[in-house]
């Protein structure tokens, strides 16, 4: 059993099982997605639902291929309005968040106004935006912006407002001004909150732009789906949904990656405790 | 003229009906003195520290530091609290250098003389036994190591007045004794005034020139004891009868102060 040869052999050869080990966790998202589509396909075929109610995935993919040129054009348009609105929201949200978190008085005064504003369904604002800017790209960008900047503001302001009093005391005892405390502690501290909020914000931005395109635009996936629906082209409606889902996932993943890149310390420090 | 004069100070938290933390507080600390403050929990020791540094302004009475009445944070102090407040996005070294980015005297020199300051920080790390840990993040250090780094941060800008609020709380006995010696040598070699709040009576007697006992809340100074032991003190005085007698006397005094509450 323990002859020198066997010892040598086992120590030089890597354990064979590891070499073929499949990383199921990494594969799981793909397998589950495929599984969902397969179940959907089978379900629709067995129940015999018509395409005009619920098309099969294969029929939807067919529609994507068939209408590729308009789908591609409208997808880009929606991505463009969403990302533009989102970027404005990032800049404005960061600015307003820092402003609100700066002092307790400003925080107390503006917070209820912000809550009230956020309670307004943004769809209700689209007609006003149309009156001001006409239909098309501008109201879509603005709706995406309006709907997505709130979580950014709240998160940045919270990050600033929750500085530990001890940390502040140590710095104030050294003669630190409010600006010093914000630059050295407040802003770095609120960065994980900020990057965390981007994931929520980008998802909401899609909601905003598509809602606006649906009711007030001649472009974009929202408009494409609305007109496909009025033509009873249900597979095309679903093709639009699929493209939206895809764009949403990609942008979300991008934000998650960004969050990890920029504020790794926040994840590692909580993991180590 | 003393460096710190606290005269008949009342401090109440949270408005007219709030907690009266200290009342009729009188304390004088001379330049270069090492004062330890002991007393029951919640008696206002941390409040005393904050009053001295100008983080809180008393409702009545006066606090004078370095000849000036305190009306805003005084910038000649270094502080270390019981819970280390290291910033998790900075390495230990960057955390220690933080005061230099703030204190008026240093912030304009920092960029030009970076090397000099970094060397100084590394020397401090070495004295507290953290050599080579400068580029680790605080959350990669143990609790005791963070406290030691915290001490370095309080010392980096060579404050005239060092305020230590239970800085050795979470340390094991051996590290603690080691750091006592670090503080003792620092006090002997530099022109620094130290105020140390502690629950460890042996620590207070070993380190201080004067031990101040506070009453239960609302806190005031009940008595001041001059520590008679010769400097430099070695760790073996911890086992001498006279040392233990003094610790015991303080112990019973605090027990009485607690019972009086
Ligand atoms: N920020 C605050 N707001 C309201 N009350 C406070 C505040 N800080 C302290 N107090 C109260 O003031 C009293 C004194 O507190 P302080 O922190 O000075 O006690 P301490 O002597 O440092 O206690 P310990 O030894 O437990 O650290 C306590 O009764 C506490 O409840
Ligand atoms: Mg305390």
XYZ file of C-alpha atoms in Angstrom, chain A residues 164-177 180-181 183-190 192 264-266 268-270 272-273, chain B residues 50 53-56 73-81 83 85 87-90 98-104 107 137 139-140 153 157:
66
model
C -19.865 57.676 12.831
C -19.775 60.471 15.429
C -16.445 59.191 16.780
C -14.778 59.523 13.395
C -16.120 63.028 13.094
C -14.927 63.867 16.615
C -11.394 62.672 15.940
C -11.204 64.889 12.862
C -12.896 67.883 14.448
C -10.485 67.716 17.379
C -7.716 68.144 14.810
C -9.348 71.314 13.548
C -11.111 69.816 10.529
C -13.686 71.976 8.753
C -12.474 68.388 5.252
C -14.807 65.916 6.913
C -13.839 65.108 1.509
C -11.929 62.747 3.771
C -14.796 60.725 5.221
C -18.253 61.585 3.904
C -17.707 61.174 0.198
C -15.530 58.042 0.262
C -17.950 56.564 2.777
C -21.000 57.217 0.612
C -20.565 52.110 -1.770
C -14.139 46.544 -3.207
C -13.119 47.540 0.291
C -16.744 47.703 1.404
C -14.146 42.747 1.659
C -14.431 44.538 4.957
C -17.871 43.124 5.627
C -13.854 39.604 6.816
C -15.974 40.378 9.867
C -14.802 66.155 24.792
C -10.902 69.218 23.266
C -13.745 71.615 22.515
C -15.966 69.023 20.886
C -18.625 69.974 23.403
C -12.357 72.446 18.801
C -8.781 73.118 19.861
C -6.283 71.845 17.331
C -3.319 71.046 19.579
C -4.687 67.676 20.620
C -4.416 64.112 19.449
C -7.238 61.779 20.377
C -7.639 58.037 20.523
C -10.971 56.491 21.399
C -13.240 51.878 19.458
C -12.116 54.640 14.052
C -11.279 54.375 7.707
C -11.746 51.087 5.846
C -10.882 52.472 2.399
C -7.442 53.620 3.495
C -4.754 61.353 8.007
C -4.218 63.971 10.774
C -1.419 65.483 8.706
C -3.887 66.182 5.909
C -5.967 68.194 8.350
C -3.798 69.910 10.920
C -3.017 73.393 9.622
C -1.258 69.975 5.565
C -6.176 47.633 5.348
C -10.059 45.274 8.393
C -7.142 42.948 7.776
C -2.637 58.113 14.405
C 1.298 65.112 14.366
